[in-house]
Amino acid sequence: MTDNFPCEINLSRREHTLEAAIVGDWVLGSEPPALEAVLKQMGDGSDIKRLVFSTEALGRWDSLLMTELIRLIDYGAKQGIQVDTSTLPKVFKVC
């Protein structure tokens, strides 16, 4: 069995853009990080206009990653935030 690298989301902000760096192995059986920190920065009253993703440190992934990213993408859309999915795995290009 392969060891999993812990999954996490690291946030950085530049002006009105929030970057969520997706790190580690996002596979079933892993303990995903709480998304509350990301959702809070995107929440009502926020001046965040755009959410982008960095996947340079993304390891293995499966439906766990898809589920969590869909939550972020949907929440961003509800907040009127432009969500850039261009750096996500190809399956997200249709979102």
mmCIF file of the C-alpha atoms, coordinates in Angstrom:
data_MODEL
# 
_entry.id   MODEL 
# 
loop_
_atom_site.group_PDB 
_atom_site.id 
_atom_site.type_symbol 
_atom_site.label_atom_id 
_atom_site.label_alt_id 
_atom_site.label_comp_id 
_atom_site.label_asym_id 
_atom_site.label_entity_id 
_atom_site.label_seq_id 
_atom_site.pdbx_PDB_ins_code 
_atom_site.Cartn_x 
_atom_site.Cartn_y 
_atom_site.Cartn_z 
_atom_site.occupancy 
_atom_site.B_iso_or_equiv 
_atom_site.pdbx_formal_charge 
_atom_site.auth_seq_id 
_atom_site.auth_comp_id 
_atom_site.auth_asym_id 
_atom_site.auth_atom_id 
_atom_site.pdbx_PDB_model_num 
ATOM 1  C CA . MET A 1 1  ? 0.000   0.000  0.000   1.00 0.00 ? 1  MET A CA 1 
ATOM 2  C CA . THR A 1 2  ? 1.249   3.467  -0.891  1.00 0.00 ? 2  THR A CA 1 
ATOM 3  C CA . ASP A 1 3  ? 1.646   6.067  1.824   1.00 0.00 ? 3  ASP A CA 1 
ATOM 4  C CA . ASN A 1 4  ? -0.559  9.112  1.360   1.00 0.00 ? 4  ASN A CA 1 
ATOM 5  C CA . PHE A 1 5  ? 0.854   12.591 1.631   1.00 0.00 ? 5  PHE A CA 1 
ATOM 6  C CA . PRO A 1 6  ? -1.476  14.661 3.819   1.00 0.00 ? 6  PRO A CA 1 
ATOM 7  C CA . CYS A 1 7  ? -3.919  16.784 1.874   1.00 0.00 ? 7  CYS A CA 1 
ATOM 8  C CA . GLU A 1 8  ? -4.250  20.467 2.613   1.00 0.00 ? 8  GLU A CA 1 
ATOM 9  C CA . ILE A 1 9  ? -5.278  23.800 1.161   1.00 0.00 ? 9  ILE A CA 1 
ATOM 10 C CA . ASN A 1 10 ? -2.894  26.732 1.523   1.00 0.00 ? 10 ASN A CA 1 
ATOM 11 C CA . LEU A 1 11 ? -4.386  30.166 0.972   1.00 0.00 ? 11 LEU A CA 1 
ATOM 12 C CA . SER A 1 12 ? -2.731  33.301 -0.321  1.00 0.00 ? 12 SER A CA 1 
ATOM 13 C CA . ARG A 1 13 ? -4.281  36.573 -1.359  1.00 0.00 ? 13 ARG A CA 1 
ATOM 14 C CA . ARG A 1 14 ? -3.331  39.221 -3.885  1.00 0.00 ? 14 ARG A CA 1 
ATOM 15 C CA . GLU A 1 15 ? -5.643  42.216 -3.963  1.00 0.00 ? 15 GLU A CA 1 
ATOM 16 C CA . HIS A 1 16 ? -9.105  40.814 -4.804  1.00 0.00 ? 16 HIS A CA 1 
ATOM 17 C CA . THR A 1 17 ? -7.885  37.324 -5.768  1.00 0.00 ? 17 THR A CA 1 
ATOM 18 C CA . LEU A 1 18 ? -7.758  34.365 -3.405  1.00 0.00 ? 18 LEU A CA 1 
ATOM 19 C CA . GLU A 1 19 ? -5.451  31.514 -4.429  1.00 0.00 ? 19 GLU A CA 1 
ATOM 20 C CA . ALA A 1 20 ? -6.118  28.068 -3.011  1.00 0.00 ? 20 ALA A CA 1 
ATOM 21 C CA . ALA A 1 21 ? -3.087  25.799 -3.383  1.00 0.00 ? 21 ALA A CA 1 
ATOM 22 C CA . ILE A 1 22 ? -4.207  22.157 -3.366  1.00 0.00 ? 22 ILE A CA 1 
ATOM 23 C CA . VAL A 1 23 ? -1.460  20.030 -1.813  1.00 0.00 ? 23 VAL A CA 1 
ATOM 24 C CA . GLY A 1 24 ? -0.940  16.319 -1.206  1.00 0.00 ? 24 GLY A CA 1 
ATOM 25 C CA . ASP A 1 25 ? -2.974  13.207 -1.933  1.00 0.00 ? 25 ASP A CA 1 
ATOM 26 C CA . TRP A 1 26 ? -6.720  13.809 -2.020  1.00 0.00 ? 26 TRP A CA 1 
ATOM 27 C CA . VAL A 1 27 ? -7.929  10.213 -1.993  1.00 0.00 ? 27 VAL A CA 1 
ATOM 28 C CA . LEU A 1 28 ? -10.695 8.417  -0.131  1.00 0.00 ? 28 LEU A CA 1 
ATOM 29 C CA . GLY A 1 29 ? -9.457  7.441  3.297   1.00 0.00 ? 29 GLY A CA 1 
ATOM 30 C CA . SER A 1 30 ? -7.512  10.696 3.680   1.00 0.00 ? 30 SER A CA 1 
ATOM 31 C CA . GLU A 1 31 ? -8.606  13.319 6.174   1.00 0.00 ? 31 GLU A CA 1 
ATOM 32 C CA . PRO A 1 32 ? -9.461  16.411 4.117   1.00 0.00 ? 32 PRO A CA 1 
ATOM 33 C CA . PRO A 1 33 ? -8.860  19.800 5.674   1.00 0.00 ? 33 PRO A CA 1 
ATOM 34 C CA . ALA A 1 34 ? -11.856 21.813 6.810   1.00 0.00 ? 34 ALA A CA 1 
ATOM 35 C CA . LEU A 1 35 ? -12.987 24.206 4.090   1.00 0.00 ? 35 LEU A CA 1 
ATOM 36 C CA . GLU A 1 36 ? -14.265 26.775 6.567   1.00 0.00 ? 36 GLU A CA 1 
ATOM 37 C CA . ALA A 1 37 ? -11.139 28.944 6.289   1.00 0.00 ? 37 ALA A CA 1 
ATOM 38 C CA . VAL A 1 38 ? -11.579 29.187 2.522   1.00 0.00 ? 38 VAL A CA 1 
ATOM 39 C CA . LEU A 1 39 ? -15.333 29.728 2.736   1.00 0.00 ? 39 LEU A CA 1 
ATOM 40 C CA . LYS A 1 40 ? -14.863 32.423 5.382   1.00 0.00 ? 40 LYS A CA 1 
ATOM 41 C CA . GLN A 1 41 ? -12.480 34.399 3.152   1.00 0.00 ? 41 GLN A CA 1 
ATOM 42 C CA . MET A 1 42 ? -14.971 34.093 0.282   1.00 0.00 ? 42 MET A CA 1 
ATOM 43 C CA . GLY A 1 43 ? -18.013 34.879 2.463   1.00 0.00 ? 43 GLY A CA 1 
ATOM 44 C CA . ASP A 1 44 ? -20.531 37.668 2.523   1.00 0.00 ? 44 ASP A CA 1 
ATOM 45 C CA . GLY A 1 45 ? -18.986 41.103 2.744   1.00 0.00 ? 45 GLY A CA 1 
ATOM 46 C CA . SER A 1 46 ? -15.657 39.881 1.380   1.00 0.00 ? 46 SER A CA 1 
ATOM 47 C CA . ASP A 1 47 ? -13.895 41.902 -1.284  1.00 0.00 ? 47 ASP A CA 1 
ATOM 48 C CA . ILE A 1 48 ? -12.679 38.701 -2.976  1.00 0.00 ? 48 ILE A CA 1 
ATOM 49 C CA . LYS A 1 49 ? -13.676 38.873 -6.640  1.00 0.00 ? 49 LYS A CA 1 
ATOM 50 C CA . ARG A 1 50 ? -11.797 35.854 -7.999  1.00 0.00 ? 50 ARG A CA 1 
ATOM 51 C CA . LEU A 1 51 ? -10.804 32.385 -6.781  1.00 0.00 ? 51 LEU A CA 1 
ATOM 52 C CA . VAL A 1 52 ? -7.922  30.578 -8.483  1.00 0.00 ? 52 VAL A CA 1 
ATOM 53 C CA . PHE A 1 53 ? -6.384  27.204 -7.781  1.00 0.00 ? 53 PHE A CA 1 
ATOM 54 C CA . SER A 1 54 ? -2.778  26.044 -7.759  1.00 0.00 ? 54 SER A CA 1 
ATOM 55 C CA . THR A 1 55 ? -2.301  22.315 -8.276  1.00 0.00 ? 55 THR A CA 1 
ATOM 56 C CA . GLU A 1 56 ? 1.475   22.159 -8.650  1.00 0.00 ? 56 GLU A CA 1 
ATOM 57 C CA . ALA A 1 57 ? 1.788   20.207 -5.379  1.00 0.00 ? 57 ALA A CA 1 
ATOM 58 C CA . LEU A 1 58 ? -1.278  18.019 -5.952  1.00 0.00 ? 58 LEU A CA 1 
ATOM 59 C CA . GLY A 1 59 ? -0.532  14.322 -5.624  1.00 0.00 ? 59 GLY A CA 1 
ATOM 60 C CA . ARG A 1 60 ? -2.954  11.503 -6.262  1.00 0.00 ? 60 ARG A CA 1 
ATOM 61 C CA . TRP A 1 61 ? -6.656  12.346 -6.252  1.00 0.00 ? 61 TRP A CA 1 
ATOM 62 C CA . ASP A 1 62 ? -10.067 10.788 -6.640  1.00 0.00 ? 62 ASP A CA 1 
ATOM 63 C CA . SER A 1 63 ? -13.687 11.678 -5.847  1.00 0.00 ? 63 SER A CA 1 
ATOM 64 C CA . LEU A 1 64 ? -12.659 13.155 -2.486  1.00 0.00 ? 64 LEU A CA 1 
ATOM 65 C CA . LEU A 1 65 ? -10.973 16.068 -4.271  1.00 0.00 ? 65 LEU A CA 1 
ATOM 66 C CA . MET A 1 66 ? -13.874 16.436 -6.695  1.00 0.00 ? 66 MET A CA 1 
ATOM 67 C CA . THR A 1 67 ? -16.401 16.649 -3.862  1.00 0.00 ? 67 THR A CA 1 
ATOM 68 C CA . GLU A 1 68 ? -14.466 19.305 -1.967  1.00 0.00 ? 68 GLU A CA 1 
ATOM 69 C CA . LEU A 1 69 ? -13.735 21.401 -5.052  1.00 0.00 ? 69 LEU A CA 1 
ATOM 70 C CA . ILE A 1 70 ? -17.364 21.318 -6.138  1.00 0.00 ? 70 ILE A CA 1 
ATOM 71 C CA . ARG A 1 71 ? -18.274 22.747 -2.721  1.00 0.00 ? 71 ARG A CA 1 
ATOM 72 C CA . LEU A 1 72 ? -15.801 25.604 -3.230  1.00 0.00 ? 72 LEU A CA 1 
ATOM 73 C CA . ILE A 1 73 ? -16.864 26.269 -6.824  1.00 0.00 ? 73 ILE A CA 1 
ATOM 74 C CA . ASP A 1 74 ? -20.577 26.299 -5.928  1.00 0.00 ? 74 ASP A CA 1 
ATOM 75 C CA . TYR A 1 75 ? -20.034 28.540 -2.915  1.00 0.00 ? 75 TYR A CA 1 
ATOM 76 C CA . GLY A 1 76 ? -17.968 30.963 -4.985  1.00 0.00 ? 76 GLY A CA 1 
ATOM 77 C CA . ALA A 1 77 ? -20.686 31.142 -7.633  1.00 0.00 ? 77 ALA A CA 1 
ATOM 78 C CA . LYS A 1 78 ? -23.306 31.889 -4.961  1.00 0.00 ? 78 LYS A CA 1 
ATOM 79 C CA . GLN A 1 79 ? -21.106 34.724 -3.650  1.00 0.00 ? 79 GLN A CA 1 
ATOM 80 C CA . GLY A 1 80 ? -20.661 36.215 -7.136  1.00 0.00 ? 80 GLY A CA 1 
ATOM 81 C CA . ILE A 1 81 ? -16.978 35.278 -7.223  1.00 0.00 ? 81 ILE A CA 1 
ATOM 82 C CA . GLN A 1 82 ? -15.333 34.395 -10.522 1.00 0.00 ? 82 GLN A CA 1 
ATOM 83 C CA . VAL A 1 83 ? -13.897 30.892 -10.087 1.00 0.00 ? 83 VAL A CA 1 
ATOM 84 C CA . ASP A 1 84 ? -11.011 30.032 -12.413 1.00 0.00 ? 84 ASP A CA 1 
ATOM 85 C CA . THR A 1 85 ? -10.904 26.248 -12.916 1.00 0.00 ? 85 THR A CA 1 
ATOM 86 C CA . SER A 1 86 ? -8.289  26.298 -15.685 1.00 0.00 ? 86 SER A CA 1 
ATOM 87 C CA . THR A 1 87 ? -5.536  24.830 -13.476 1.00 0.00 ? 87 THR A CA 1 
ATOM 88 C CA . LEU A 1 88 ? -7.685  21.984 -12.128 1.00 0.00 ? 88 LEU A CA 1 
ATOM 89 C CA . PRO A 1 89 ? -7.605  18.443 -13.532 1.00 0.00 ? 89 PRO A CA 1 
ATOM 90 C CA . LYS A 1 90 ? -9.409  18.245 -16.890 1.00 0.00 ? 90 LYS A CA 1 
ATOM 91 C CA . VAL A 1 91 ? -12.590 16.799 -15.372 1.00 0.00 ? 91 VAL A CA 1 
ATOM 92 C CA . PHE A 1 92 ? -13.298 20.239 -13.851 1.00 0.00 ? 92 PHE A CA 1 
ATOM 93 C CA . LYS A 1 93 ? -13.069 22.127 -17.129 1.00 0.00 ? 93 LYS A CA 1 
ATOM 94 C CA . VAL A 1 94 ? -16.783 21.497 -17.667 1.00 0.00 ? 94 VAL A CA 1 
ATOM 95 C CA . CYS A 1 95 ? -17.815 23.038 -14.315 1.00 0.00 ? 95 CYS A CA 1 
# 
